[in-house]
């Protein structure tokens, strides 16, 4: 891509005035946009694109998985606002090398997750493409008025939490890239199959986001680019320092069992786990743990929020380092 830094680019194109400021609640800069709906709700809209050979290939995803994941990643952005997804639209650019049957499989994948989350396909666009398949999904949702969860809500003293295992998706991708064909998955161990499933069909944490709405002033972000990047977004938008304790990050038994030298990088910046990272006032910690457990979910305390200036510090044993948005940690020693 000719754009060097996605985050700098987005800052440059962000409008400095809005014509609809009377109803716009949040434009560019969070997981999704928010604007006023009826007296009880705010409307949420988000969009994400997946490009063949960038986000997936025929080697890593079946057409069904591509459809499933394209919708999942958008539902995850709605979850990160505390919202309920309702509708989706799909724009698909199809090269001639893709058969209609394969494209129909993509729609079966989208339909499968749409059934799980009870959302309806209400529109889109179909065009041709020269070489690669490109799929763009928009999801529309709602959140209770004045309850939305923004990245800018963190305050010094808060606990930093995540809602599930980190690094699984990147490990799954690593396994997939070593296979000759997707049918080879059948011969793999249950652990490897699990890691692959986390990459191919991630689970957006909608119910968790909704349960979090009942607590005041939670900051929330979904983990699409890795915990390092997402923690930095919360730190920047809230102007706080975030400390992450590496040894507290939840790691699945499957990833623990998988031997690879890049594991730490996957955990911190592999991304695509689509869990949530957030911050909460410690006085609510016990009740949040209880409510999550009652609903079959988890929250893991992984760090704390300190006064700014904004940065993310990684603690690992006795060592500390700065965790950058790109995720690679430069140990200060
Ligand atoms: P996420 O990882 O949560 O999907 P992104 O990092 O992709 O969020 O985007 C950050 C913010 O920038 C979002 O508010 C998104 O809508 C906005 N954004 C990203 N790319 C563009 C673009 N090309 N034009 C306008 N807004 C954009
Ligand atoms: Mg997001």
Coordinates of C-alpha atoms and ligand atoms in Angstrom, one line a residue:
X1 CA 0.0 0.0 0.0
X2 CA 1.2 3.5 -0.7
X3 CA -0.2 4.7 2.6
X4 CA 2.7 4.3 5.1
X5 CA 0.7 4.5 8.4
X6 CA -3.0 3.7 8.5
X7 CA -3.5 5.6 11.7
X8 CA -1.8 8.8 10.4
X9 CA -3.8 8.6 7.2
X10 CA -7.1 8.3 9.2
X11 CA -6.1 11.4 11.3
X12 CA -5.5 13.3 8.0
X13 CA -8.9 12.5 6.5
X14 CA -10.9 13.1 9.6
X15 CA -13.3 16.0 9.0
X16 CA -12.8 19.0 11.3
X17 CA -16.5 20.0 11.2
X18 CA -19.7 18.1 10.9
X19 CA -22.9 19.1 9.2
X20 CA -25.0 16.8 11.4
X21 CA -23.4 17.6 14.8
X22 CA -26.8 17.9 16.4
X23 CA -27.3 14.1 16.1
X24 CA -23.7 12.8 15.6
X25 CA -22.4 11.3 18.8
X26 CA -19.1 9.8 17.6
X27 CA -17.7 9.9 14.1
X28 CA -14.3 8.6 13.1
X29 CA -12.1 7.4 15.9
X30 CA -13.8 4.5 17.7
X31 CA -14.8 0.9 16.7
X32 CA -18.0 2.2 15.2
X33 CA -19.8 5.5 14.6
X34 CA -22.7 6.5 16.8
X35 CA -25.6 8.9 16.2
X36 CA -28.9 9.6 18.0
X37 CA -31.8 7.3 17.3
X38 CA -35.2 7.4 18.9
X39 CA -35.6 8.6 22.5
X40 CA -34.3 5.3 23.9
X41 CA -31.4 4.3 21.6
X42 CA -28.3 5.4 19.7
X43 CA -27.7 4.0 16.3
X44 CA -24.3 2.3 15.5
X45 CA -22.6 1.7 12.1
X46 CA -19.3 0.1 11.2
X47 CA -17.6 -1.2 8.2
X48 CA -14.7 -3.6 7.6
X49 CA -13.1 -5.0 4.4
X50 CA -11.3 -8.3 3.8
X51 CA -9.1 -8.6 0.7
X52 CA -7.9 -11.9 -0.8
X53 CA -4.2 -12.4 -0.4
X54 CA -4.1 -9.7 2.3
X55 CA -6.6 -10.9 4.9
X56 CA -7.2 -14.4 3.6
X57 CA -6.3 -16.8 0.8
X58 CA -7.7 -20.1 -0.5
X59 CA -5.0 -21.7 1.5
X60 CA -6.2 -20.3 4.9
X61 CA -10.0 -20.0 4.6
X62 CA -12.8 -21.8 2.9
X63 CA -15.3 -19.6 1.1
X64 CA -17.7 -20.3 4.0
X65 CA -15.1 -19.1 6.5
X66 CA -14.5 -15.9 4.5
X67 CA -18.2 -15.0 4.7
X68 CA -18.4 -16.0 8.4
X69 CA -15.4 -13.9 9.4
X70 CA -16.3 -10.9 7.3
X71 CA -19.5 -10.5 9.2
X72 CA -17.9 -11.6 12.6
X73 CA -15.3 -8.8 12.5
X74 CA -18.0 -6.2 12.1
X75 CA -20.2 -7.6 14.8
X76 CA -17.2 -7.4 17.0
X77 CA -16.9 -3.6 16.4
X78 CA -20.6 -3.3 17.5
X79 CA -19.8 -5.4 20.6
X80 CA -17.0 -3.0 21.4
X81 CA -19.5 -0.2 21.7
X82 CA -21.7 -2.3 24.0
X83 CA -24.2 -2.6 21.1
X84 CA -26.7 -5.1 19.6
X85 CA -26.1 -5.9 15.9
X86 CA -29.3 -5.8 13.8
X87 CA -28.7 -5.5 10.1
X88 CA -25.8 -6.0 7.6
X89 CA -25.0 -5.0 4.0
X90 CA -22.4 -6.7 1.8
X91 CA -20.4 -5.3 -1.1
X92 CA -18.5 -8.0 -3.0
X93 CA -16.0 -7.6 -5.8
X94 CA -15.6 -10.9 -7.6
X95 CA -12.8 -11.9 -10.0
X96 CA -13.5 -14.4 -12.8
X97 CA -11.4 -17.1 -11.1
X98 CA -14.1 -17.4 -8.4
X99 CA -17.1 -19.6 -9.4
X100 CA -20.7 -18.6 -8.5
X101 CA -20.9 -21.7 -6.3
X102 CA -17.9 -20.5 -4.3
X103 CA -19.4 -17.1 -3.9
X104 CA -22.7 -18.7 -2.8
X105 CA -20.6 -20.5 -0.1
X106 CA -19.4 -17.1 1.2
X107 CA -23.0 -16.1 1.6
X108 CA -23.7 -19.4 3.4
X109 CA -21.0 -18.5 5.9
X110 CA -22.4 -15.0 6.3
X111 CA -25.9 -16.5 6.8
X112 CA -24.6 -18.9 9.5
X113 CA -23.3 -16.1 11.7
X114 CA -26.3 -14.0 10.9
X115 CA -28.5 -16.8 12.3
X116 CA -26.4 -17.0 15.5
X117 CA -26.6 -13.2 16.1
X118 CA -30.1 -12.7 14.7
X119 CA -29.1 -10.1 12.1
X120 CA -30.6 -9.5 8.7
X121 CA -29.0 -8.9 5.3
X122 CA -30.6 -5.8 3.9
X123 CA -28.5 -4.7 1.0
X124 CA -25.1 -4.4 -0.7
X125 CA -23.4 -4.3 -4.1
X126 CA -22.0 -6.8 -6.6
X127 CA -19.2 -5.9 -8.9
X128 CA -16.4 -7.6 -10.8
X129 CA -12.7 -7.4 -9.8
X130 CA -9.6 -8.0 -11.9
X131 CA -7.6 -10.4 -9.7
X132 CA -8.6 -10.6 -6.0
X133 CA -11.9 -11.0 -4.2
X134 CA -12.8 -8.1 -1.9
X135 CA -15.6 -8.2 0.6
X136 CA -16.8 -5.2 2.5
X137 CA -19.5 -5.6 5.2
X138 CA -21.4 -2.9 7.1
X139 CA -23.2 -3.8 10.2
X140 CA -25.8 -1.6 11.8
X141 CA -26.7 -1.9 15.4
X142 CA -28.1 -0.1 18.4
X143 CA -27.1 0.6 22.0
X144 CA -29.2 2.0 24.9
X145 CA -29.1 5.8 24.9
X146 CA -26.1 7.3 26.8
X147 CA -24.7 3.8 27.6
X148 CA -22.2 3.4 24.7
X149 CA -18.7 2.3 25.7
X150 CA -16.0 4.5 24.2
X151 CA -12.2 4.1 24.1
X152 CA -11.9 7.5 25.8
X153 CA -13.5 6.4 29.1
X154 CA -10.4 5.1 31.0
X155 CA -9.3 6.9 34.2
X156 CA -6.3 6.5 36.5
X157 CA -6.9 3.8 39.1
X158 CA -9.0 1.6 36.7
X159 CA -8.3 -2.1 36.2
X160 CA -7.5 -3.2 32.7
X161 CA -9.3 -6.4 31.6
X162 CA -9.6 -8.7 28.6
X163 CA -12.4 -11.1 27.9
X164 CA -10.6 -14.2 26.6
X165 CA -7.6 -15.9 25.2
X166 CA -5.0 -14.0 23.1
X167 CA -2.7 -15.3 20.3
X168 CA -4.9 -18.2 19.3
X169 CA -5.8 -16.7 15.9
X170 CA -2.2 -15.9 14.9
X171 CA -1.2 -19.4 16.0
X172 CA -4.0 -20.9 13.9
X173 CA -2.8 -18.9 10.9
X174 CA 0.7 -20.1 11.4
X175 CA -0.5 -23.7 11.3
X176 CA -2.6 -23.0 8.2
X177 CA 0.2 -21.5 6.3
X178 CA 2.2 -24.7 6.7
X179 CA -0.5 -26.9 5.2
X180 CA -0.6 -28.0 1.6
X181 CA -4.4 -27.9 1.5
X182 CA -7.3 -27.2 3.8
X183 CA -8.3 -30.8 3.8
X184 CA -5.0 -31.6 5.7
X185 CA -6.7 -30.0 8.8
X186 CA -8.5 -33.3 9.4
X187 CA -5.2 -35.0 10.3
X188 CA -4.2 -32.4 12.9
X189 CA -4.5 -32.6 16.7
X190 CA -7.5 -31.2 18.5
X191 CA -5.4 -28.4 19.8
X192 CA -4.3 -27.4 16.3
X193 CA -7.9 -27.7 15.1
X194 CA -9.0 -25.4 17.9
X195 CA -6.4 -22.8 17.1
X196 CA -7.3 -22.9 13.4
X197 CA -11.0 -22.4 14.2
X198 CA -10.2 -19.3 16.2
X199 CA -8.6 -17.9 13.1
X200 CA -11.3 -19.0 10.6
X201 CA -14.4 -18.4 12.7
X202 CA -13.8 -15.9 15.5
X203 CA -16.5 -15.3 18.1
X204 CA -17.6 -11.6 18.6
X205 CA -18.3 -10.9 22.2
X206 CA -21.7 -9.2 21.9
X207 CA -23.2 -10.5 25.1
X208 CA -20.1 -9.5 27.1
X209 CA -20.3 -6.0 25.7
X210 CA -24.0 -5.8 26.7
X211 CA -23.3 -7.0 30.2
X212 CA -20.6 -4.3 30.5
X213 CA -23.2 -1.6 29.7
X214 CA -24.6 -2.0 33.2
X215 CA -21.4 -0.6 34.8
X216 CA -20.6 3.1 34.7
X217 CA -17.7 4.5 32.5
X218 CA -16.2 1.4 31.0
X219 CA -13.7 2.0 28.2
X220 CA -13.8 -0.8 25.6
X221 CA -12.1 -1.8 22.4
X222 CA -12.2 -5.0 20.4
X223 CA -8.9 -6.9 19.8
X224 CA -8.7 -6.9 16.0
X225 CA -5.0 -5.7 15.7
X226 CA -3.6 -7.2 18.9
X227 CA -3.7 -6.2 22.6
X228 CA -0.7 -3.9 22.1
X229 CA -2.4 -1.8 19.5
X230 CA -5.8 -1.7 21.2
X231 CA -4.3 -0.8 24.6
X232 CA -2.5 2.1 22.9
X233 CA -5.8 3.3 21.4
X234 CA -7.4 3.4 24.8
X235 CA -4.3 5.1 26.3
X236 CA -4.3 7.7 23.6
X237 CA -8.0 8.4 23.5
X238 CA -8.2 8.6 27.4
X239 CA -4.8 10.3 27.8
X240 CA -3.7 7.7 30.4
X241 CA -0.8 5.4 30.9
X242 CA -1.7 1.7 30.7
X243 CA 0.3 -1.0 32.4
X244 CA -0.1 -4.6 31.0
X245 CA 1.2 -7.5 33.1
X246 CA 2.3 -10.0 30.5
X247 CA 2.1 -12.9 33.0
X248 CA -1.6 -12.2 33.5
X249 CA -2.6 -12.4 29.9
X250 CA -4.9 -15.4 29.4
X251 CA -3.4 -18.1 27.1
X252 CA -5.4 -21.1 26.0
X253 CA -4.1 -24.6 26.9
X254 CA -3.9 -25.2 23.1
X255 CA -1.5 -22.3 22.6
X256 CA 0.4 -23.3 25.7
X257 CA 0.9 -26.7 24.2
X258 CA 2.0 -25.3 20.8
X259 CA 5.7 -24.8 20.5
X260 CA 6.8 -21.7 18.5
X261 CA 9.4 -19.0 19.0
X262 CA 6.9 -16.2 17.9
X263 CA 4.3 -17.0 20.6
X264 CA 4.9 -13.8 22.6
X265 CA 4.5 -11.7 19.4
X266 CA 1.2 -13.5 18.6
X267 CA -0.1 -12.9 22.1
X268 CA 0.7 -9.2 22.1
X269 CA 0.2 -8.2 18.5
X270 CA -1.1 -11.2 16.5
X271 CA -4.5 -9.7 16.5
X272 CA -7.8 -11.1 15.1
X273 CA -8.7 -12.8 18.4
X274 CA -11.8 -10.5 18.6
X275 CA -11.9 -10.6 22.4
X276 CA -12.5 -7.3 24.1
X277 CA -10.1 -5.2 26.1
X278 CA -11.4 -2.6 28.5
X279 CA -11.0 -0.7 31.8
X280 CA -13.2 -0.5 34.8
X281 CA -13.3 1.2 38.2
X282 CA -12.0 -1.4 40.7
X283 CA -15.0 -1.0 43.0
X284 CA -17.1 -2.8 40.4
X285 CA -14.5 -5.6 39.8
X286 CA -16.1 -8.3 42.0
X287 CA -19.6 -7.7 40.6
X288 CA -18.3 -7.8 37.0
X289 CA -16.6 -11.1 37.6
X290 CA -19.7 -12.6 39.2
X291 CA -22.0 -11.4 36.4
X292 CA -19.7 -12.7 33.7
X293 CA -19.4 -16.1 35.4
X294 CA -23.2 -16.3 35.8
X295 CA -23.5 -15.9 32.0
X296 CA -20.7 -18.3 31.1
X297 CA -18.2 -15.6 30.2
X298 CA -14.9 -14.5 31.7
X299 CA -13.0 -11.3 32.5
X300 CA -9.3 -11.4 33.3
X301 CA -7.6 -8.6 35.1
X302 CA -4.4 -7.9 33.2
X303 CA -3.2 -4.5 34.3
X304 CA -3.9 -1.0 35.6
X305 CA -4.4 2.5 34.4
X306 CA -2.2 5.3 35.7
X307 CA -2.2 9.1 34.9
X308 CA -0.9 10.1 31.4
X309 CA 0.9 11.1 29.3
X310 CA -0.5 8.3 27.1
X311 CA 1.7 5.2 26.7
X312 CA 1.5 1.5 27.3
X313 CA 4.0 -0.3 29.5
X314 CA 4.5 -4.0 29.4
X315 CA 5.6 -5.7 32.7
X316 CA 7.2 -9.1 32.4
X317 CA 8.7 -10.5 35.5
X318 CA 11.1 -7.8 36.7
X319 CA 11.5 -6.2 33.3
X320 CA 9.4 -3.4 31.8
X321 CA 9.2 -2.2 28.3
X322 CA 7.2 0.3 26.1
X323 CA 4.5 -1.5 24.1
X324 CA 4.0 0.4 20.8
X325 CA 0.9 0.3 18.6
X326 CA 2.8 -2.0 16.2
X327 CA 3.2 -4.4 19.1
X328 CA 6.9 -5.0 19.0
X329 CA 8.2 -4.4 22.4
X330 CA 11.5 -2.7 22.9
X331 CA 12.9 -3.7 26.2
X332 CA 14.5 -0.8 28.0
X333 CA 16.3 -3.1 30.6
Ligands
LIG1 P1 -11.3 -1.0 13.9 O1 -10.0 -1.6 14.0 O2 -12.0 -0.9 15.2 O3 -12.2 -1.5 12.8 P2 -10.0 1.0 12.4 O4 -8.6 1.1 13.0 O5 -10.2 0.3 11.2 O6 -11.0 0.5 13.5 O7 -10.5 2.5 12.1 C1 -10.4 3.5 13.1 C2 -11.4 4.6 12.8 O8 -11.2 5.2 11.6 C3 -12.9 4.1 12.7 O9 -13.7 5.1 13.3 C4 -13.1 3.9 11.2 O10 -14.5 4.1 10.9 C5 -12.3 5.1 10.7 N1 -11.8 4.9 9.3 C6 -10.9 3.9 8.9 N2 -10.6 4.0 7.6 C7 -11.3 5.1 7.1 C8 -11.5 5.7 5.9 N3 -10.8 5.3 4.8 N4 -12.3 6.7 5.7 C9 -13.0 7.2 6.8 N5 -12.9 6.7 8.1 C10 -12.1 5.6 8.2
LIG2 MG1 -12.5 -2.4 16.5

